[in-house]
PDB file of C-alpha atoms in Angstrom:
ATOM      1  CA  MET A  18     -60.543  -2.599  22.191  1.00 68.00           C
ATOM      2  CA  SER A  19     -63.977  -3.945  21.292  1.00 91.00           C
ATOM      3  CA  THR A  20     -66.906  -4.192  23.649  1.00 96.00           C
ATOM      4  CA  PRO A  21     -66.971  -7.478  25.605  1.00 97.00           C
ATOM      5  CA  LEU A  22     -69.853  -9.863  25.019  1.00 98.00           C
ATOM      6  CA  LEU A  23     -71.714 -11.387  27.959  1.00 98.00           C
ATOM      7  CA  VAL A  24     -73.789 -14.446  26.979  1.00 98.00           C
ATOM      8  CA  ILE A  25     -76.139 -15.597  29.746  1.00 98.00           C
ATOM      9  CA  ASP A  26     -77.677 -19.066  30.027  1.00 98.00           C
ATOM     10  CA  ALA A  27     -81.094 -17.880  31.253  1.00 98.00           C
ATOM     11  CA  ALA A  28     -82.414 -21.309  32.283  1.00 97.00           C
ATOM     12  CA  ASN A  29     -79.301 -22.038  34.323  1.00 97.00           C
ATOM     13  CA  VAL A  30     -79.246 -18.654  36.047  1.00 98.00           C
ATOM     14  CA  VAL A  31     -82.990 -18.677  36.790  1.00 97.00           C
ATOM     15  CA  GLY A  32     -82.703 -22.229  38.124  1.00 95.00           C
ATOM     16  CA  SER A  33     -79.828 -21.311  40.441  1.00 95.00           C
ATOM     17  CA  VAL A  34     -82.175 -19.804  43.030  1.00 91.00           C
ATOM     18  CA  PRO A  35     -85.071 -21.861  44.442  1.00 90.00           C
ATOM     19  CA  ASP A  36     -87.579 -19.011  44.443  1.00 92.00           C
ATOM     20  CA  GLY A  37     -90.533 -20.755  42.768  1.00 92.00           C
ATOM     21  CA  TRP A  38     -89.362 -20.041  39.206  1.00 94.00           C
ATOM     22  CA  TRP A  39     -90.795 -23.398  38.073  1.00 92.00           C
ATOM     23  CA  ARG A  40     -94.335 -22.078  38.518  1.00 95.00           C
ATOM     24  CA  ASP A  41     -93.768 -19.319  35.935  1.00 97.00           C
ATOM     25  CA  ARG A  42     -90.618 -19.769  33.859  1.00 96.00           C
ATOM     26  CA  ALA A  43     -91.376 -16.884  31.509  1.00 97.00           C
ATOM     27  CA  GLY A  44     -92.085 -14.550  34.422  1.00 97.00           C
ATOM     28  CA  ALA A  45     -88.883 -15.581  36.206  1.00 97.00           C
ATOM     29  CA  THR A  46     -86.891 -15.054  33.014  1.00 98.00           C
ATOM     30  CA  THR A  47     -88.489 -11.654  32.460  1.00 98.00           C
ATOM     31  CA  ARG A  48     -87.506 -10.662  36.005  1.00 97.00           C
ATOM     32  CA  LEU A  49     -83.944 -11.843  35.301  1.00 98.00           C
ATOM     33  CA  ARG A  50     -83.848  -9.821  32.062  1.00 98.00           C
ATOM     34  CA  ASP A  51     -85.056  -6.735  33.896  1.00 98.00           C
ATOM     35  CA  SER A  52     -82.485  -7.198  36.673  1.00 97.00           C
ATOM     36  CA  LEU A  53     -79.743  -7.220  34.010  1.00 98.00           C
ATOM     37  CA  ALA A  54     -80.802  -3.876  32.508  1.00 96.00           C
ATOM     38  CA  GLY A  55     -77.922  -1.870  33.959  1.00 97.00           C
ATOM     39  CA  LEU A  56     -75.191  -4.329  32.982  1.00 96.00           C
ATOM     40  CA  SER A  57     -74.735  -2.861  29.522  1.00 96.00           C
ATOM     41  CA  THR A  58     -73.350   0.330  31.071  1.00 97.00           C
ATOM     42  CA  THR A  59     -71.881  -0.916  34.370  1.00 97.00           C
ATOM     43  CA  GLY A  60     -70.519  -4.274  33.270  1.00 96.00           C
ATOM     44  CA  LEU A  61     -69.178  -6.721  35.843  1.00 97.00           C
ATOM     45  CA  PRO A  62     -65.861  -6.621  37.702  1.00 96.00           C
ATOM     46  CA  GLN A  63     -64.583  -9.306  35.314  1.00 95.00           C
ATOM     47  CA  THR A  64     -65.807  -7.648  32.102  1.00 96.00           C
ATOM     48  CA  GLY A  65     -65.380  -3.947  32.626  1.00 94.00           C
ATOM     49  CA  ALA A  66     -67.861  -1.547  31.055  1.00 95.00           C
ATOM     50  CA  PRO A  67     -69.625  -1.243  28.719  1.00 96.00           C
ATOM     51  CA  VAL A  68     -70.670  -4.768  27.759  1.00 97.00           C
ATOM     52  CA  ASP A  69     -73.106  -6.250  25.219  1.00 98.00           C
ATOM     53  CA  VAL A  70     -75.591  -8.553  26.954  1.00 98.00           C
ATOM     54  CA  ILE A  71     -77.290 -11.519  25.274  1.00 98.00           C
ATOM     55  CA  LEU A  72     -79.759 -13.577  27.311  1.00 98.00           C
ATOM     56  CA  VAL A  73     -80.379 -16.994  25.731  1.00 98.00           C
ATOM     57  CA  VAL A  74     -83.864 -18.360  26.451  1.00 98.00           C
ATOM     58  CA  GLU A  75     -85.495 -21.678  25.682  1.00 97.00           C
ATOM     59  CA  GLY A  76     -88.615 -23.723  26.373  1.00 96.00           C
ATOM     60  CA  LYS A  77     -91.410 -21.970  28.248  1.00 95.00           C
ATOM     61  CA  ALA A  78     -89.346 -18.774  28.425  1.00 97.00           C
ATOM     62  CA  ARG A  79     -89.387 -18.335  24.621  1.00 97.00           C
ATOM     63  CA  THR A  80     -92.002 -15.599  24.943  1.00 97.00           C
ATOM     64  CA  VAL A  81     -89.545 -13.257  26.680  1.00 98.00           C
ATOM     65  CA  THR A  82     -88.516 -10.379  24.432  1.00 98.00           C
ATOM     66  CA  SER A  83     -85.498  -8.099  24.281  1.00 98.00           C
ATOM     67  CA  SER A  84     -85.283  -4.899  26.276  1.00 98.00           C
ATOM     68  CA  PRO A  85     -83.387  -1.755  25.266  1.00 98.00           C
ATOM     69  CA  THR A  86     -80.200  -3.022  26.961  1.00 98.00           C
ATOM     70  CA  VAL A  87     -80.548  -6.826  26.965  1.00 98.00           C
ATOM     71  CA  GLN A  88     -80.799  -8.717  23.690  1.00 98.00           C
ATOM     72  CA  VAL A  89     -82.877 -11.874  24.076  1.00 98.00           C
ATOM     73  CA  HIS A  90     -81.893 -14.731  21.796  1.00 98.00           C
ATOM     74  CA  VAL A  91     -84.590 -17.398  21.500  1.00 98.00           C
ATOM     75  CA  ALA A  92     -83.003 -20.822  21.094  1.00 98.00           C
ATOM     76  CA  PRO A  93     -84.740 -22.740  18.309  1.00 95.00           C
ATOM     77  CA  HIS A  94     -83.995 -26.009  20.104  1.00 94.00           C
ATOM     78  CA  SER A  95     -81.469 -26.452  22.913  1.00 96.00           C
ATOM     79  CA  GLY A  96     -80.334 -23.374  24.804  1.00 97.00           C
ATOM     80  CA  ASP A  97     -76.877 -24.913  25.191  1.00 98.00           C
ATOM     81  CA  ASP A  98     -76.578 -25.466  21.441  1.00 98.00           C
ATOM     82  CA  ALA A  99     -77.649 -21.874  20.789  1.00 98.00           C
ATOM     83  CA  ILE A 100     -75.027 -20.572  23.222  1.00 98.00           C
ATOM     84  CA  VAL A 101     -72.303 -22.644  21.555  1.00 98.00           C
ATOM     85  CA  GLU A 102     -73.373 -21.318  18.133  1.00 98.00           C
ATOM     86  CA  LEU A 103     -73.347 -17.707  19.363  1.00 98.00           C
ATOM     87  CA  VAL A 104     -69.895 -18.158  20.895  1.00 98.00           C
ATOM     88  CA  ALA A 105     -68.560 -19.884  17.774  1.00 98.00           C
ATOM     89  CA  ASP A 106     -69.879 -17.057  15.574  1.00 97.00           C
ATOM     90  CA  GLN A 107     -68.259 -14.405  17.776  1.00 96.00           C
ATOM     91  CA  SER A 108     -65.018 -16.267  18.528  1.00 95.00           C
ATOM     92  CA  THR A 109     -63.128 -14.727  15.610  1.00 93.00           C
ATOM     93  CA  SER A 110     -64.286 -11.169  16.353  1.00 93.00           C
ATOM     94  CA  GLY A 111     -61.418 -10.500  18.743  1.00 93.00           C
ATOM     95  CA  ARG A 112     -63.767  -9.292  21.443  1.00 95.00           C
ATOM     96  CA  PRO A 113     -63.658 -10.801  24.928  1.00 97.00           C
ATOM     97  CA  ILE A 114     -66.512 -13.272  25.452  1.00 98.00           C
ATOM     98  CA  TYR A 115     -67.940 -14.283  28.822  1.00 98.00           C
ATOM     99  CA  VAL A 116     -70.502 -17.046  29.318  1.00 98.00           C
ATOM    100  CA  VAL A 117     -72.606 -17.130  32.475  1.00 98.00           C
ATOM    101  CA  THR A 118     -73.569 -20.695  33.401  1.00 98.00           C
ATOM    102  CA  ALA A 119     -72.921 -23.384  35.984  1.00 96.00           C
ATOM    103  CA  ASP A 120     -73.590 -26.148  33.454  1.00 97.00           C
ATOM    104  CA  ARG A 121     -70.316 -28.076  33.281  1.00 97.00           C
ATOM    105  CA  GLY A 122     -71.108 -29.690  29.949  1.00 97.00           C
ATOM    106  CA  LEU A 123     -71.772 -26.284  28.417  1.00 98.00           C
ATOM    107  CA  GLN A 124     -68.637 -24.904  30.070  1.00 98.00           C
ATOM    108  CA  ARG A 125     -66.574 -27.603  28.350  1.00 97.00           C
ATOM    109  CA  ARG A 126     -68.205 -26.971  24.982  1.00 97.00           C
ATOM    110  CA  VAL A 127     -67.648 -23.210  24.958  1.00 98.00           C
ATOM    111  CA  GLY A 128     -64.242 -23.518  26.624  1.00 96.00           C
ATOM    112  CA  ALA A 129     -62.838 -24.648  23.291  1.00 94.00           C
ATOM    113  CA  TYR A 130     -63.395 -21.071  22.054  1.00 97.00           C
ATOM    114  CA  GLY A 131     -61.345 -19.450  24.804  1.00 95.00           C
ATOM    115  CA  VAL A 132     -64.228 -17.784  26.601  1.00 97.00           C
ATOM    116  CA  GLU A 133     -64.227 -16.926  30.275  1.00 97.00           C
ATOM    117  CA  ILE A 134     -66.850 -18.700  32.375  1.00 98.00           C
ATOM    118  CA  LEU A 135     -68.727 -16.871  35.114  1.00 98.00           C
ATOM    119  CA  GLY A 136     -71.107 -18.467  37.601  1.00 97.00           C
ATOM    120  CA  PRO A 137     -74.813 -17.600  37.843  1.00 97.00           C
ATOM    121  CA  HIS A 138     -74.318 -15.553  40.981  1.00 95.00           C
ATOM    122  CA  SER A 139     -72.082 -13.127  39.090  1.00 97.00           C
ATOM    123  CA  VAL A 140     -75.259 -11.646  37.591  1.00 97.00           C
ATOM    124  CA  ARG A 141     -77.736 -12.296  40.419  1.00 89.00           C
TER     125      ARG A 141
END
């Protein structure tokens, strides 16, 4: 079986906790990336382990870079569009795909590819 893919909507997850993230979006996204560091080896209860982690960033968080265990994908325009493109590209790979977001519009868009949706608190 191939390694599951976990695609995380960074803006949605960062925005799910009112901790002042709006004052420093890049800093909040960097902290999120760093908090996800162990996921590649531990996975989540829903995904099992190991898992490939892609954090999709947009807007003022575009300066955030990848870490050794979390690949950062900088959306050229809309983060939602970038997530849909990533899912579409991977949908024929046969690997399980999980998308972390609470955005219902995005959930509908990626749902067409048979992914499993997880809420922001699954990775917080």
